[in-house]
Amino acid sequence: MDFTFSEDQLLFQESVRSFLVNENTPEAIRQLWETESGRSDALWAQLAEMGLTGMTVPEEHGGLGMSELDFVLLAQEAGYVALSEPLVNSVLVAAPLLAECGNAELAAEWLPKMASGDARVVVGLGINKLVEDAHCADLLLLEQDGAIYAVDPAKATLRANQSVDPGRKLFGVEFNSADATVIADGDTAQSLIANALNRGALGVAAQALGLAQRMIDLSVQYTSERKQFGVAIGSFQAVKHHMANIAYKLEYAKTPVYRAAYDIANKLPRATLSVSHAKLAACEVADLAAKNSIQVHGAMGYTWEVDLHIFMKRAWAFNSSFGTAGFHKQRVAAAILADDAPLGAGATF
Amino acid sequence: MKLEYTAEHQAFREEVRAWLKANVPAEPLQSFDTEAGFQQHREWEAKLYEGRWGMITWPEEMGGRGADLMQWLIFEEEYYAASAPLRVNQNGIFLLGPTLMEYGTEEQKKRFLNGMATGKDIWCQGWSEPNAGSDMAAIRSRADLSEDGMHYVINGQKTWSTRAVWADWCFGMFRTDPESERHHGLTFILVPLDSEGITVRPIPQLDGLPGFAEIFFDNVKVPVDCRLGGEGEGWKVAMATAGFERGLMLRSPARFQETARRLVALYKANQQSADEDPSIRDEVLSAYMDAEAYCLTTYQTACRLMQGGKIGAEASTNKIFWSELDQRMHATGLKILATRGELEPDSPDAGDVGRWLDGWLFAQSGPIYAGTNEIQRNIIAERMLGMPRK
Ligand SMILES: Cc1cc2nc3c(=O)[nH]c(=O)nc-3n(C[C@H](O)[C@H](O)[C@H](O)COP(=O)(O)OP(=O)(O)OC[C@H]3O[C@@H](n4cnc5c(N)ncnc54)[C@H](O)[C@@H]3O)c2cc1C
């Protein structure tokens, strides 16, 4: 039993964090909000350069052949800076789906380009209704009527929607199945979709941890500087307790997320349960972080000027992405209320 | 990361399970807050010791097995799954024991650890005073060194001391420098409760039983070799004990996982009536997930400690998390029991209410003892997040 990350994994996290914190600053994010695509080719190229886009691409396709567990800490960092480039979905949802879909030709065509950063592949699952980042995709993998289609974006109709989070790009997508290739249907498609959903939910959960941490950091900084009654408001106990409540809950959301990453990486049957637990716990703490952070910022927190809302809005948007709380609670209920469910002391691992 | 037990750990689990199966009393023991129950528990501790299960993390020469933290967690899991009796000497084995290992002289370790492991010496903790609760540095009870330097003379009063009514020894902090203030000038001293000049006055708790007590010290003479750590270093030594208390040892996850398991079972057995309030199902699911999260995080901490890390602010996050979880789980249990929830366990119509009501009453003290949750929140904000003190 070893519930710790390796030295290498932690070092990689460090270097990705310092890169992202320097590059994807709130100022840079605000500039991107003003652009049409909302995406930065230059940043994407840098992410590819660091090997991030190819992390889960198998080595024979030019990737690093690493696992979800190797990536989970990096997804957390992507959340910490509210990264809008479709990195997490690409690494956790699109690449594994292509690698597992059984269409060797399609995989051989696209995976190397994903690894090098030359192509963005985007997945649209029924559970999300709208497809994220369809506008910057070179290939769309879409669930429709129980099958998965490979769709050329040029042959699809995209309808842009505005999200509460200006960094998210959501599209209604319509395509004619005659113009698309079925890459899986029947049971195969069901299992691919289920895995994609689990990986997507893991990605959201990991980013939610990062978002919560960022909101804590911003709020601690703000309340240490802002003075009322002649002292820093962060010295007031009511303010401290708002922050402590996020901090202690965050500790108990992290380990479920890491366990879920481990379970997915090792293809364990309990992954369905552990992913839902992770998603619920992480989104709940990010939600609490948003609520308590805006409170301790006072009216400042309600403004567009203060950076807090960048992270707060991402957290709100994540609540229903890759499964609502209700959806994940149903999955937890199905697992633990089953007659033969292994529960209690000694049943965790 | 490898979230699987080794074959050795599995074999260890089997060994624990087999021993508990053969030895756990068929009938639950009486409460250790009654004289007869206390005696039964002392005998159970002796039996555990005979099987070398008393304190498995201690070295073999002290009656332990030199077990690592992972084995300790596994042992606890089996212990709770087997519904074995609660540990009457937890102040000794979980709190003072580790502190003695860190600060005790070889002489003191020899003298005290074995009696602790066998259940011969049951310990209580004498920190709180009437005017020093959350503000522990306000302690006023005094210990004055005699002129010949051979013993301390203690005067003052401790309060809320758990199990002091029948315990044999008390450990606590006393002011050895009368000029000192706050956390300076305090000394950690071990006091035999049968010393002349000690009066123990039981205080009944919510269940009516004398679970804790006041201890009055009237010119109590204690030899200097009962001092743990240096004179005036009491605060430092006590902080180590407090770390153990809030950290890993006091509340292993198994306890909460078993409560969560019973809660799921209670819900399933009463599902129709429970679902009259649709939020109950949600609470049951949360209880399960939170108990699981507590277990995961404890394993993570244990792994970190085994690799040479130290307990830090997670001691405070633990304390809040398990105490609030315990309250929530028992509240849900009582909601499911509905009108039976208010019945005393031995009422003819109570049915399976007993453990839920007892557990509910006890859970009300969780956010208070071992440092209130408000104090833990202050610690998290100031030491973990670095928020301004004043
Ligand atoms: C079941 C049980 C067993 C116990 N066993 C022992 C034992 O074995 N040995 C022992 O020494 N003690 C024991 N205690 C005592 C326990 O440690 C104290 O009750 C606790 O430290 C709180 O002190 P107090 O009761 O004096 O409350 P107070 O300090 O008077 O606090 C009352 C309220 O004010 C709040 N408060 C106080 N100061 C602050 C602050 N700075 N910021 C925010 N809020 C604050 C507290 O959080 C609490 O809500 C036990 C208590 C219980 C309930």
PDB file of N, CA and C in Angstrom, chain A residues 181-250:
ATOM      1  N   THR A 181     -18.386   9.011 -39.791  1.00  0.00           N
ATOM      2  CA  THR A 181     -17.990   7.606 -39.701  1.00  0.00           C
ATOM      3  C   THR A 181     -18.398   7.059 -38.333  1.00  0.00           C
ATOM      4  N   VAL A 182     -19.096   5.938 -38.340  1.00  0.00           N
ATOM      5  CA  VAL A 182     -19.391   5.298 -37.046  1.00  0.00           C
ATOM      6  C   VAL A 182     -18.113   4.625 -36.569  1.00  0.00           C
ATOM      7  N   ILE A 183     -17.664   4.989 -35.380  1.00  0.00           N
ATOM      8  CA  ILE A 183     -16.461   4.289 -34.907  1.00  0.00           C
ATOM      9  C   ILE A 183     -16.778   3.239 -33.851  1.00  0.00           C
ATOM     10  N   ALA A 184     -17.946   3.291 -33.277  1.00  0.00           N
ATOM     11  CA  ALA A 184     -18.346   2.215 -32.366  1.00  0.00           C
ATOM     12  C   ALA A 184     -19.848   2.289 -32.175  1.00  0.00           C
ATOM     13  N   ASP A 185     -20.463   1.122 -32.029  1.00  0.00           N
ATOM     14  CA  ASP A 185     -21.875   1.139 -31.631  1.00  0.00           C
ATOM     15  C   ASP A 185     -22.149  -0.040 -30.715  1.00  0.00           C
ATOM     16  N   GLY A 186     -23.395  -0.177 -30.312  1.00  0.00           N
ATOM     17  CA  GLY A 186     -23.758  -1.294 -29.434  1.00  0.00           C
ATOM     18  C   GLY A 186     -22.985  -1.265 -28.121  1.00  0.00           C
ATOM     19  N   ASP A 187     -22.676  -2.452 -27.616  1.00  0.00           N
ATOM     20  CA  ASP A 187     -22.021  -2.564 -26.310  1.00  0.00           C
ATOM     21  C   ASP A 187     -20.654  -1.881 -26.283  1.00  0.00           C
ATOM     22  N   THR A 188     -19.954  -1.990 -27.414  1.00  0.00           N
ATOM     23  CA  THR A 188     -18.626  -1.357 -27.466  1.00  0.00           C
ATOM     24  C   THR A 188     -18.762   0.135 -27.213  1.00  0.00           C
ATOM     25  N   ALA A 189     -19.717   0.742 -27.904  1.00  0.00           N
ATOM     26  CA  ALA A 189     -19.919   2.187 -27.744  1.00  0.00           C
ATOM     27  C   ALA A 189     -20.299   2.492 -26.301  1.00  0.00           C
ATOM     28  N   GLN A 190     -21.190   1.672 -25.735  1.00  0.00           N
ATOM     29  CA  GLN A 190     -21.620   1.917 -24.353  1.00  0.00           C
ATOM     30  C   GLN A 190     -20.438   1.923 -23.397  1.00  0.00           C
ATOM     31  N   SER A 191     -19.556   0.966 -23.601  1.00  0.00           N
ATOM     32  CA  SER A 191     -18.435   0.890 -22.674  1.00  0.00           C
ATOM     33  C   SER A 191     -17.450   2.040 -22.911  1.00  0.00           C
ATOM     34  N   LEU A 192     -17.256   2.426 -24.176  1.00  0.00           N
ATOM     35  CA  LEU A 192     -16.384   3.572 -24.456  1.00  0.00           C
ATOM     36  C   LEU A 192     -16.962   4.855 -23.857  1.00  0.00           C
ATOM     37  N   ILE A 193     -18.277   4.988 -23.992  1.00  0.00           N
ATOM     38  CA  ILE A 193     -18.938   6.196 -23.472  1.00  0.00           C
ATOM     39  C   ILE A 193     -18.838   6.239 -21.944  1.00  0.00           C
ATOM     40  N   ALA A 194     -19.063   5.074 -21.342  1.00  0.00           N
ATOM     41  CA  ALA A 194     -18.976   5.023 -19.871  1.00  0.00           C
ATOM     42  C   ALA A 194     -17.569   5.391 -19.396  1.00  0.00           C
ATOM     43  N   ASN A 195     -16.562   4.875 -20.094  1.00  0.00           N
ATOM     44  CA  ASN A 195     -15.184   5.204 -19.704  1.00  0.00           C
ATOM     45  C   ASN A 195     -14.880   6.681 -19.938  1.00  0.00           C
ATOM     46  N   ALA A 196     -15.375   7.196 -21.056  1.00  0.00           N
ATOM     47  CA  ALA A 196     -15.122   8.612 -21.364  1.00  0.00           C
ATOM     48  C   ALA A 196     -15.776   9.499 -20.307  1.00  0.00           C
ATOM     49  N   LEU A 197     -16.969   9.105 -19.894  1.00  0.00           N
ATOM     50  CA  LEU A 197     -17.667   9.882 -18.873  1.00  0.00           C
ATOM     51  C   LEU A 197     -16.901   9.858 -17.556  1.00  0.00           C
ATOM     52  N   ASN A 198     -16.422   8.694 -17.182  1.00  0.00           N
ATOM     53  CA  ASN A 198     -15.651   8.599 -15.945  1.00  0.00           C
ATOM     54  C   ASN A 198     -14.394   9.462 -16.015  1.00  0.00           C
ATOM     55  N   ARG A 199     -13.717   9.401 -17.138  1.00  0.00           N
ATOM     56  CA  ARG A 199     -12.482  10.186 -17.255  1.00  0.00           C
ATOM     57  C   ARG A 199     -12.784  11.679 -17.272  1.00  0.00           C
ATOM     58  N   GLY A 200     -13.872  12.044 -17.936  1.00  0.00           N
ATOM     59  CA  GLY A 200     -14.254  13.462 -17.965  1.00  0.00           C
ATOM     60  C   GLY A 200     -14.607  13.959 -16.574  1.00  0.00           C
ATOM     61  N   ALA A 201     -15.339  13.138 -15.845  1.00  0.00           N
ATOM     62  CA  ALA A 201     -15.729  13.530 -14.484  1.00  0.00           C
ATOM     63  C   ALA A 201     -14.493  13.620 -13.591  1.00  0.00           C
ATOM     64  N   LEU A 202     -13.546  12.721 -13.797  1.00  0.00           N
ATOM     65  CA  LEU A 202     -12.289  12.800 -13.045  1.00  0.00           C
ATOM     66  C   LEU A 202     -11.573  14.116 -13.357  1.00  0.00           C
ATOM     67  N   GLY A 203     -11.554  14.476 -14.642  1.00  0.00           N
ATOM     68  CA  GLY A 203     -10.899  15.724 -15.040  1.00  0.00           C
ATOM     69  C   GLY A 203     -11.538  16.932 -14.383  1.00  0.00           C
ATOM     70  N   VAL A 204     -12.855  16.958 -14.345  1.00  0.00           N
ATOM     71  CA  VAL A 204     -13.568  18.062 -13.699  1.00  0.00           C
ATOM     72  C   VAL A 204     -13.243  18.080 -12.208  1.00  0.00           C
ATOM     73  N   ALA A 205     -13.283  16.908 -11.591  1.00  0.00           N
ATOM     74  CA  ALA A 205     -13.035  16.827 -10.146  1.00  0.00           C
ATOM     75  C   ALA A 205     -11.638  17.337  -9.811  1.00  0.00           C
ATOM     76  N   ALA A 206     -10.651  16.906 -10.580  1.00  0.00           N
ATOM     77  CA  ALA A 206      -9.276  17.327 -10.301  1.00  0.00           C
ATOM     78  C   ALA A 206      -9.139  18.838 -10.477  1.00  0.00           C
ATOM     79  N   GLN A 207      -9.750  19.375 -11.522  1.00  0.00           N
ATOM     80  CA  GLN A 207      -9.677  20.831 -11.723  1.00  0.00           C
ATOM     81  C   GLN A 207     -10.401  21.573 -10.610  1.00  0.00           C
ATOM     82  N   ALA A 208     -11.491  20.992 -10.115  1.00  0.00           N
ATOM     83  CA  ALA A 208     -12.242  21.645  -9.034  1.00  0.00           C
ATOM     84  C   ALA A 208     -11.370  21.779  -7.781  1.00  0.00           C
ATOM     85  N   LEU A 209     -10.509  20.785  -7.531  1.00  0.00           N
ATOM     86  CA  LEU A 209      -9.585  20.890  -6.387  1.00  0.00           C
ATOM     87  C   LEU A 209      -8.679  22.110  -6.560  1.00  0.00           C
ATOM     88  N   GLY A 210      -8.160  22.263  -7.770  1.00  0.00           N
ATOM     89  CA  GLY A 210      -7.282  23.396  -8.049  1.00  0.00           C
ATOM     90  C   GLY A 210      -8.017  24.719  -7.912  1.00  0.00           C
ATOM     91  N   LEU A 211      -9.248  24.746  -8.399  1.00  0.00           N
ATOM     92  CA  LEU A 211     -10.048  25.972  -8.296  1.00  0.00           C
ATOM     93  C   LEU A 211     -10.262  26.355  -6.836  1.00  0.00           C
ATOM     94  N   ALA A 212     -10.597  25.365  -6.020  1.00  0.00           N
ATOM     95  CA  ALA A 212     -10.839  25.644  -4.596  1.00  0.00           C
ATOM     96  C   ALA A 212      -9.579  26.209  -3.956  1.00  0.00           C
ATOM     97  N   GLN A 213      -8.439  25.595  -4.267  1.00  0.00           N
ATOM     98  CA  GLN A 213      -7.183  26.077  -3.702  1.00  0.00           C
ATOM     99  C   GLN A 213      -6.901  27.513  -4.147  1.00  0.00           C
ATOM    100  N   ARG A 214      -7.193  27.807  -5.422  1.00  0.00           N
ATOM    101  CA  ARG A 214      -6.925  29.158  -5.914  1.00  0.00           C
ATOM    102  C   ARG A 214      -7.813  30.176  -5.192  1.00  0.00           C
ATOM    103  N   MET A 215      -9.069  29.809  -4.986  1.00  0.00           N
ATOM    104  CA  MET A 215      -9.973  30.743  -4.303  1.00  0.00           C
ATOM    105  C   MET A 215      -9.535  30.962  -2.852  1.00  0.00           C
ATOM    106  N   ILE A 216      -9.022  29.895  -2.222  1.00  0.00           N
ATOM    107  CA  ILE A 216      -8.474  30.066  -0.864  1.00  0.00           C
ATOM    108  C   ILE A 216      -7.311  31.049  -0.917  1.00  0.00           C
ATOM    109  N   ASP A 217      -6.393  30.824  -1.842  1.00  0.00           N
ATOM    110  CA  ASP A 217      -5.196  31.672  -1.904  1.00  0.00           C
ATOM    111  C   ASP A 217      -5.565  33.129  -2.159  1.00  0.00           C
ATOM    112  N   LEU A 218      -6.482  33.345  -3.096  1.00  0.00           N
ATOM    113  CA  LEU A 218      -6.880  34.732  -3.398  1.00  0.00           C
ATOM    114  C   LEU A 218      -7.534  35.381  -2.183  1.00  0.00           C
ATOM    115  N   SER A 219      -8.357  34.613  -1.480  1.00  0.00           N
ATOM    116  CA  SER A 219      -9.092  35.180  -0.352  1.00  0.00           C
ATOM    117  C   SER A 219      -8.189  35.431   0.846  1.00  0.00           C
ATOM    118  N   VAL A 220      -7.230  34.530   1.066  1.00  0.00           N
ATOM    119  CA  VAL A 220      -6.297  34.742   2.169  1.00  0.00           C
ATOM    120  C   VAL A 220      -5.495  36.011   1.899  1.00  0.00           C
ATOM    121  N   GLN A 221      -5.075  36.165   0.656  1.00  0.00           N
ATOM    122  CA  GLN A 221      -4.300  37.355   0.300  1.00  0.00           C
ATOM    123  C   GLN A 221      -5.150  38.625   0.490  1.00  0.00           C
ATOM    124  N   TYR A 222      -6.355  38.582  -0.037  1.00  0.00           N
ATOM    125  CA  TYR A 222      -7.209  39.777   0.045  1.00  0.00           C
ATOM    126  C   TYR A 222      -7.495  40.143   1.506  1.00  0.00           C
ATOM    127  N   THR A 223      -7.867  39.142   2.305  1.00  0.00           N
ATOM    128  CA  THR A 223      -8.276  39.454   3.680  1.00  0.00           C
ATOM    129  C   THR A 223      -7.091  39.795   4.578  1.00  0.00           C
ATOM    130  N   SER A 224      -5.892  39.487   4.110  1.00  0.00           N
ATOM    131  CA  SER A 224      -4.724  39.900   4.885  1.00  0.00           C
ATOM    132  C   SER A 224      -4.375  41.359   4.598  1.00  0.00           C
ATOM    133  N   GLU A 225      -4.841  41.878   3.462  1.00  0.00           N
ATOM    134  CA  GLU A 225      -4.528  43.262   3.092  1.00  0.00           C
ATOM    135  C   GLU A 225      -5.643  44.250   3.419  1.00  0.00           C
ATOM    136  N   ARG A 226      -6.859  43.809   3.205  1.00  0.00           N
ATOM    137  CA  ARG A 226      -8.016  44.692   3.407  1.00  0.00           C
ATOM    138  C   ARG A 226      -8.218  44.988   4.900  1.00  0.00           C
ATOM    139  N   LYS A 227      -8.315  46.284   5.244  1.00  0.00           N
ATOM    140  CA  LYS A 227      -8.503  46.651   6.654  1.00  0.00           C
ATOM    141  C   LYS A 227      -9.882  47.229   6.921  1.00  0.00           C
ATOM    142  N   GLN A 228     -10.464  46.850   8.036  1.00  0.00           N
ATOM    143  CA  GLN A 228     -11.672  47.456   8.586  1.00  0.00           C
ATOM    144  C   GLN A 228     -11.481  47.500  10.095  1.00  0.00           C
ATOM    145  N   PHE A 229     -12.082  48.488  10.731  1.00  0.00           N
ATOM    146  CA  PHE A 229     -11.929  48.648  12.188  1.00  0.00           C
ATOM    147  C   PHE A 229     -10.443  48.721  12.581  1.00  0.00           C
ATOM    148  N   GLY A 230      -9.616  49.164  11.640  1.00  0.00           N
ATOM    149  CA  GLY A 230      -8.209  49.364  11.946  1.00  0.00           C
ATOM    150  C   GLY A 230      -7.328  48.123  11.870  1.00  0.00           C
ATOM    151  N   VAL A 231      -7.909  46.991  11.526  1.00  0.00           N
ATOM    152  CA  VAL A 231      -7.076  45.775  11.431  1.00  0.00           C
ATOM    153  C   VAL A 231      -7.413  45.011  10.148  1.00  0.00           C
ATOM    154  N   ALA A 232      -6.508  44.090   9.773  1.00  0.00           N
ATOM    155  CA  ALA A 232      -6.788  43.248   8.606  1.00  0.00           C
ATOM    156  C   ALA A 232      -8.027  42.402   8.899  1.00  0.00           C
ATOM    157  N   ILE A 233      -8.955  42.361   7.930  1.00  0.00           N
ATOM    158  CA  ILE A 233     -10.193  41.596   8.197  1.00  0.00           C
ATOM    159  C   ILE A 233      -9.906  40.108   8.382  1.00  0.00           C
ATOM    160  N   GLY A 234      -8.774  39.640   7.854  1.00  0.00           N
ATOM    161  CA  GLY A 234      -8.399  38.227   8.021  1.00  0.00           C
ATOM    162  C   GLY A 234      -8.101  37.874   9.464  1.00  0.00           C
ATOM    163  N   SER A 235      -7.995  38.879  10.337  1.00  0.00           N
ATOM    164  CA  SER A 235      -7.770  38.557  11.747  1.00  0.00           C
ATOM    165  C   SER A 235      -9.094  38.309  12.472  1.00  0.00           C
ATOM    166  N   PHE A 236     -10.214  38.615  11.815  1.00  0.00           N
ATOM    167  CA  PHE A 236     -11.523  38.340  12.453  1.00  0.00           C
ATOM    168  C   PHE A 236     -11.847  36.854  12.346  1.00  0.00           C
ATOM    169  N   GLN A 237     -12.350  36.354  13.463  1.00  0.00           N
ATOM    170  CA  GLN A 237     -12.588  34.921  13.502  1.00  0.00           C
ATOM    171  C   GLN A 237     -13.653  34.441  12.517  1.00  0.00           C
ATOM    172  N   ALA A 238     -14.690  35.258  12.324  1.00  0.00           N
ATOM    173  CA  ALA A 238     -15.745  34.841  11.394  1.00  0.00           C
ATOM    174  C   ALA A 238     -15.152  34.657   9.998  1.00  0.00           C
ATOM    175  N   VAL A 239     -14.219  35.525   9.640  1.00  0.00           N
ATOM    176  CA  VAL A 239     -13.581  35.443   8.329  1.00  0.00           C
ATOM    177  C   VAL A 239     -12.656  34.216   8.277  1.00  0.00           C
ATOM    178  N   LYS A 240     -11.885  34.029   9.339  1.00  0.00           N
ATOM    179  CA  LYS A 240     -10.987  32.870   9.395  1.00  0.00           C
ATOM    180  C   LYS A 240     -11.761  31.563   9.256  1.00  0.00           C
ATOM    181  N   HIS A 241     -12.883  31.488   9.945  1.00  0.00           N
ATOM    182  CA  HIS A 241     -13.616  30.224   9.936  1.00  0.00           C
ATOM    183  C   HIS A 241     -14.216  29.932   8.570  1.00  0.00           C
ATOM    184  N   HIS A 242     -14.628  30.982   7.850  1.00  0.00           N
ATOM    185  CA  HIS A 242     -15.073  30.767   6.466  1.00  0.00           C
ATOM    186  C   HIS A 242     -13.973  30.089   5.664  1.00  0.00           C
ATOM    187  N   MET A 243     -12.758  30.538   5.874  1.00  0.00           N
ATOM    188  CA  MET A 243     -11.636  29.994   5.095  1.00  0.00           C
ATOM    189  C   MET A 243     -11.232  28.597   5.597  1.00  0.00           C
ATOM    190  N   ALA A 244     -11.220  28.435   6.915  1.00  0.00           N
ATOM    191  CA  ALA A 244     -10.843  27.128   7.472  1.00  0.00           C
ATOM    192  C   ALA A 244     -11.810  26.047   6.992  1.00  0.00           C
ATOM    193  N   ASN A 245     -13.079  26.426   6.850  1.00  0.00           N
ATOM    194  CA  ASN A 245     -14.065  25.439   6.405  1.00  0.00           C
ATOM    195  C   ASN A 245     -13.789  24.938   4.991  1.00  0.00           C
ATOM    196  N   ILE A 246     -13.302  25.818   4.141  1.00  0.00           N
ATOM    197  CA  ILE A 246     -12.934  25.340   2.798  1.00  0.00           C
ATOM    198  C   ILE A 246     -11.699  24.445   2.913  1.00  0.00           C
ATOM    199  N   ALA A 247     -10.724  24.932   3.692  1.00  0.00           N
ATOM    200  CA  ALA A 247      -9.427  24.246   3.734  1.00  0.00           C
ATOM    201  C   ALA A 247      -9.549  22.819   4.261  1.00  0.00           C
ATOM    202  N   TYR A 248     -10.341  22.617   5.319  1.00  0.00           N
ATOM    203  CA  TYR A 248     -10.367  21.247   5.856  1.00  0.00           C
ATOM    204  C   TYR A 248     -11.181  20.329   4.944  1.00  0.00           C
ATOM    205  N   LYS A 249     -12.226  20.872   4.328  1.00  0.00           N
ATOM    206  CA  LYS A 249     -13.002  20.013   3.418  1.00  0.00           C
ATOM    207  C   LYS A 249     -12.200  19.647   2.180  1.00  0.00           C
ATOM    208  N   LEU A 250     -11.355  20.566   1.749  1.00  0.00           N
ATOM    209  CA  LEU A 250     -10.528  20.288   0.573  1.00  0.00           C
ATOM    210  C   LEU A 250      -9.638  19.065   0.813  1.00  0.00           C
TER     211      LEU A 250
END
